[in-house]
Structures are given as C-alpha cells and as structure tokens.
PDB file of C-alpha atoms and ligand atoms in Angstrom:
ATOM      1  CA  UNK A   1     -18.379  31.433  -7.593  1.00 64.00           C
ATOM      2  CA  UNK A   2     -15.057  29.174  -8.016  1.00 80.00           C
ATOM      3  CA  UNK A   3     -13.174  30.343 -10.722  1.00 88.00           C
ATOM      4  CA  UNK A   4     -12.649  26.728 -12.794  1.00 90.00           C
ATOM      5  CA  UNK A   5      -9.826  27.719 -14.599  1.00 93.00           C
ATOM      6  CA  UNK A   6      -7.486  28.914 -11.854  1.00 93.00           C
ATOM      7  CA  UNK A   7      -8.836  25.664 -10.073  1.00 95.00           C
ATOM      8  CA  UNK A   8      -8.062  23.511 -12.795  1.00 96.00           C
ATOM      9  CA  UNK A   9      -4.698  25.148 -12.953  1.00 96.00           C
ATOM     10  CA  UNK A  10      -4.102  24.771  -9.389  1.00 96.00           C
ATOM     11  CA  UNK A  11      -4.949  20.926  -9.670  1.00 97.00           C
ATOM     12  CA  UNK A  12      -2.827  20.484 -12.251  1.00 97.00           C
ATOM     13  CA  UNK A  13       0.248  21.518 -10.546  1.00 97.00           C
ATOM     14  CA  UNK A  14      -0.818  19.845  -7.411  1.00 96.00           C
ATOM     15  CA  UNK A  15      -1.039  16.231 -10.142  1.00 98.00           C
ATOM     16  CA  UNK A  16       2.820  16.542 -11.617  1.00 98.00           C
ATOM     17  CA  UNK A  17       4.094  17.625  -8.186  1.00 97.00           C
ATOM     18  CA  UNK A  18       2.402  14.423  -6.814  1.00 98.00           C
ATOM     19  CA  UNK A  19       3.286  12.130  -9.142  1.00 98.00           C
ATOM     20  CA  UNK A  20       6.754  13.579  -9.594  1.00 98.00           C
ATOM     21  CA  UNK A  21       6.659  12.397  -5.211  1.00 97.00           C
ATOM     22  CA  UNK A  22       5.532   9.054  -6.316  1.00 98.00           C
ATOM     23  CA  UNK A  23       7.879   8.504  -8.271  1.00 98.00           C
ATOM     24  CA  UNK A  24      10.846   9.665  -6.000  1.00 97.00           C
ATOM     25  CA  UNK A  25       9.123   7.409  -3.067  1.00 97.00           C
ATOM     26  CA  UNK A  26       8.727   4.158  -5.433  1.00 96.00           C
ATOM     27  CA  UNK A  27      12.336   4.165  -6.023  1.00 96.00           C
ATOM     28  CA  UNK A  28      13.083   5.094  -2.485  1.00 94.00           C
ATOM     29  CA  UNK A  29      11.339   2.011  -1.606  1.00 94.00           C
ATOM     30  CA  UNK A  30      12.746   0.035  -4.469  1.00 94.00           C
ATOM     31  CA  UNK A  31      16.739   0.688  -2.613  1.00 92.00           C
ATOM     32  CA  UNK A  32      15.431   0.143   0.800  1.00 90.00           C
ATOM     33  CA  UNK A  33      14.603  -3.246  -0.702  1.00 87.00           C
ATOM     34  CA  UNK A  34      17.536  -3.521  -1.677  1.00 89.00           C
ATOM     35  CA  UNK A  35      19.183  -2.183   1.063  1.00 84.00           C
ATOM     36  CA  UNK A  36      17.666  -4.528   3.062  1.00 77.00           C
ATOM     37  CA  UNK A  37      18.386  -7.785   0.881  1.00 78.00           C
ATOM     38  CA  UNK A  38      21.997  -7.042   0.463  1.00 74.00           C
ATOM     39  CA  UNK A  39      22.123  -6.898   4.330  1.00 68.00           C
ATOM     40  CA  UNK A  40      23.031 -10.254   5.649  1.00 63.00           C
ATOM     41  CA  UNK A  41      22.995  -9.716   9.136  1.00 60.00           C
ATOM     42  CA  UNK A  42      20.701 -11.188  12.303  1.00 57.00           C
ATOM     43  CA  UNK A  43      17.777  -8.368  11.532  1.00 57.00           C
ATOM     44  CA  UNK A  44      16.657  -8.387  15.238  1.00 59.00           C
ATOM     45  CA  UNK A  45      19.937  -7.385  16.552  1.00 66.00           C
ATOM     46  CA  UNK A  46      21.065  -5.100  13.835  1.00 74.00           C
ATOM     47  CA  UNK A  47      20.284  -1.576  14.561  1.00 76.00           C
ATOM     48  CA  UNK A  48      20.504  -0.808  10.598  1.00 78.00           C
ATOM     49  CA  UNK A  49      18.175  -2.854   9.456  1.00 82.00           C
ATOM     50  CA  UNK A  50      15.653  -1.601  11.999  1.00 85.00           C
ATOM     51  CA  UNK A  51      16.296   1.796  10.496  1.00 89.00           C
ATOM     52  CA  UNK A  52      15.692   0.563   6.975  1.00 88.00           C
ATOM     53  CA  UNK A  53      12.638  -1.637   8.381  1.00 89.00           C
ATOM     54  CA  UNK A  54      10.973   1.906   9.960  1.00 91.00           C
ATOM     55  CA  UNK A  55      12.438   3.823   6.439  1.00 92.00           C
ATOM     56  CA  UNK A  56      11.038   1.394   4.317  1.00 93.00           C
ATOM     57  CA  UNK A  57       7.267   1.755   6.157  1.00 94.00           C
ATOM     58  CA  UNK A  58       7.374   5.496   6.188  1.00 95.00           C
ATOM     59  CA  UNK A  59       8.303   5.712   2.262  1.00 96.00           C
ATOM     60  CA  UNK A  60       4.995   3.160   2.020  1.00 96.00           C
ATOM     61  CA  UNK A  61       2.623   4.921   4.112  1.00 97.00           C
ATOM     62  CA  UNK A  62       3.360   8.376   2.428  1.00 97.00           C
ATOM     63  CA  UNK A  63       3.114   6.320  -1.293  1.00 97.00           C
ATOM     64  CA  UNK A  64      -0.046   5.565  -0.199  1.00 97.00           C
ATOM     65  CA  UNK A  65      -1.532   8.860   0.627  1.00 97.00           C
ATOM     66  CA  UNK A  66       0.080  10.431  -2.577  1.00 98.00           C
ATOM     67  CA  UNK A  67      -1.623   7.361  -4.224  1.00 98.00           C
ATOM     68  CA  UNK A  68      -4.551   8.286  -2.333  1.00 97.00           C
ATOM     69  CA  UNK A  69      -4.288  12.274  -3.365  1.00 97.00           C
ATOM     70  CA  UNK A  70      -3.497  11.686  -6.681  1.00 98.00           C
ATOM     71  CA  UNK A  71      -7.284   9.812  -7.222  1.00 98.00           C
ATOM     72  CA  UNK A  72      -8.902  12.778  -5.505  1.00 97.00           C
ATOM     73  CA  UNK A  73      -6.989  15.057  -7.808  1.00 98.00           C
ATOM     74  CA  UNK A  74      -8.501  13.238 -10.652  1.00 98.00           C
ATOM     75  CA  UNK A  75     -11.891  13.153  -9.260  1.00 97.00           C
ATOM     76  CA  UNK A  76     -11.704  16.926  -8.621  1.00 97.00           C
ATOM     77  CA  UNK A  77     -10.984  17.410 -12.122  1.00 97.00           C
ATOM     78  CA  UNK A  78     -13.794  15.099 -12.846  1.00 97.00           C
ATOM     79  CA  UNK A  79     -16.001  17.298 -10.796  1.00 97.00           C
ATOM     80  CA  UNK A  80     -14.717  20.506 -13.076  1.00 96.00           C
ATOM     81  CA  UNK A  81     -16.256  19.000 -15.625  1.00 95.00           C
ATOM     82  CA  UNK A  82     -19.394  17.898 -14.729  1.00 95.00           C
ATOM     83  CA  UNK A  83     -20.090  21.257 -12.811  1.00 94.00           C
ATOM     84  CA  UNK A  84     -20.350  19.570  -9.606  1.00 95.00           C
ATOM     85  CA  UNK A  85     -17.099  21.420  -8.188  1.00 96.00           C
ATOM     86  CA  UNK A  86     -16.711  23.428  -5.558  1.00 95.00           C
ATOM     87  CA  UNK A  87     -19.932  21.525  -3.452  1.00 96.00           C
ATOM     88  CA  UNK A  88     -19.371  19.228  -0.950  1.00 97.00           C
ATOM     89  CA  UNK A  89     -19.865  15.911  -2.110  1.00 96.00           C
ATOM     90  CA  UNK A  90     -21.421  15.133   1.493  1.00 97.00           C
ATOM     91  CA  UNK A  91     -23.411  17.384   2.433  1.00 98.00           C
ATOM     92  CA  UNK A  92     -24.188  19.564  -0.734  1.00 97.00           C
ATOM     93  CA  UNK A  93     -23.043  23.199   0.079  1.00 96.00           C
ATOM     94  CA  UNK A  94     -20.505  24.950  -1.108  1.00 95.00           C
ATOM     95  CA  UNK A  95     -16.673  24.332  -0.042  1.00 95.00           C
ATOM     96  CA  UNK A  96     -15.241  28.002   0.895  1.00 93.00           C
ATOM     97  CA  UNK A  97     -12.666  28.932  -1.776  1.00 90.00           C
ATOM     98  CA  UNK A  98     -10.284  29.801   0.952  1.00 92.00           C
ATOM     99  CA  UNK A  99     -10.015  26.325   1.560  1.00 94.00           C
ATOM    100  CA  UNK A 100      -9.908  25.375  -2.355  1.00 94.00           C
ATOM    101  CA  UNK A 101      -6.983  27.004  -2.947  1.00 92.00           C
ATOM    102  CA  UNK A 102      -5.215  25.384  -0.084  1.00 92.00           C
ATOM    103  CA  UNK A 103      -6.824  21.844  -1.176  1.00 94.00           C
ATOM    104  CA  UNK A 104      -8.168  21.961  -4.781  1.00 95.00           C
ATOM    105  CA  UNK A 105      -8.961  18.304  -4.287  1.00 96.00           C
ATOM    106  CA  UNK A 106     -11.328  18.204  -1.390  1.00 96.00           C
ATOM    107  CA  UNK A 107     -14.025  17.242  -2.086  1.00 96.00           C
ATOM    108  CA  UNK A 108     -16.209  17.985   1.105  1.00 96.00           C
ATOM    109  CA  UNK A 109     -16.237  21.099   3.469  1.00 95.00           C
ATOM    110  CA  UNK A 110     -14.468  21.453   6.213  1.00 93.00           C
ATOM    111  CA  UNK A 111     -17.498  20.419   8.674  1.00 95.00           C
ATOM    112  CA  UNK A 112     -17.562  16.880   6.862  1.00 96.00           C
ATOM    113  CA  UNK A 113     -13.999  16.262   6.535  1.00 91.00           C
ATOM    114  CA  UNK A 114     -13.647  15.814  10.069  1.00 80.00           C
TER     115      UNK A 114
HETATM  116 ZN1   ZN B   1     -20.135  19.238   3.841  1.00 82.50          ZN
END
C-alpha cells in the first residue's frame, strides 16, 4: 500500500526543485544567447564560440527533460487523485515503493520502463 501523503509530499518537493532548475537553465540559455550574439568573431574558427555552441545545447537538452519531468510530476499527482497511483500505467501492477521513493513520478515499473 503507497502511502499518498508521503508520496504527494515527495512529489511536491521533486516540482519546486524542478522548476526552481528550469528556471536557472532558461536564463542560462538566455546569456549563452547572448554570449553568443555579442561575439563577433568567424564562429568556425573560434574555439569560444564552439564552447558556447556545445553549452548552449547541453542547457537545452537538460530544459527539456526537466520540461519533460515536470509533466510527469503533474500527471503523478493526477494519478494521486484519481487512485490510479502507484500501478503501472503499462502493464497494470503495482510499481515497488522502493522505486517510488526514488522516482515518485514514474509512472510504469521498472520491467516497462526499459
Ligand atoms: Zn509495468
């Protein structure tokens, strides 16, 4: 039995911490932009702003999977509420708790996930 509240709990930390890493990474990106624009130089040849090129695409891909977590945060919650959590949403039996409380937000076992 998955005890909702301390789930609930556990998602909501996992929400602000996330969004609080959005945040950080959307300004990140916002002066490597910049960075990049007030950089006048021949970009081929210009070790810099190959640097900035690689810094900018890391900052994006890891914006995207907080984007990404943040959504299956919310449909965890979702799944709180509607009693369906805690069961994999693929294959219908129940996620072990030990792997809950590392991932609140998963929403299948560990057999489906991969
Ligand atoms: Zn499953």
């Amino acid at each position: 039995m998955v005890d909702s509240d301390r789930m609930r709990e556990l998602l909501h930390a996992e929400d602000s911490e996330t969004r609080r890493l959005i945040a950080a990474l959307s300004s990140d990106i916002k002066d490597l932009s910049a960075a990049r624009e007030g950089d006048n130089s021949d970009d081929e040849h210009d070790p810099e702003g190959a640097t900035l090129a690689f810094e900018r695409s890391q900052a994006d891909t890891l914006l995207r999977q907080s984007e990404e977590r943040l959504s299956a945060i919310a449909q965890a919650l979702q799944r709180l509420d509607d009693g369906s959590f805690g069961i994999c949403t693929n294959c219908g039996k129940p996620i072990p708790e030990v792997r809950l409380e590392i991932r609140p937000y998963a929403p299948t076992c560990v057999a489906c996930a991969s």
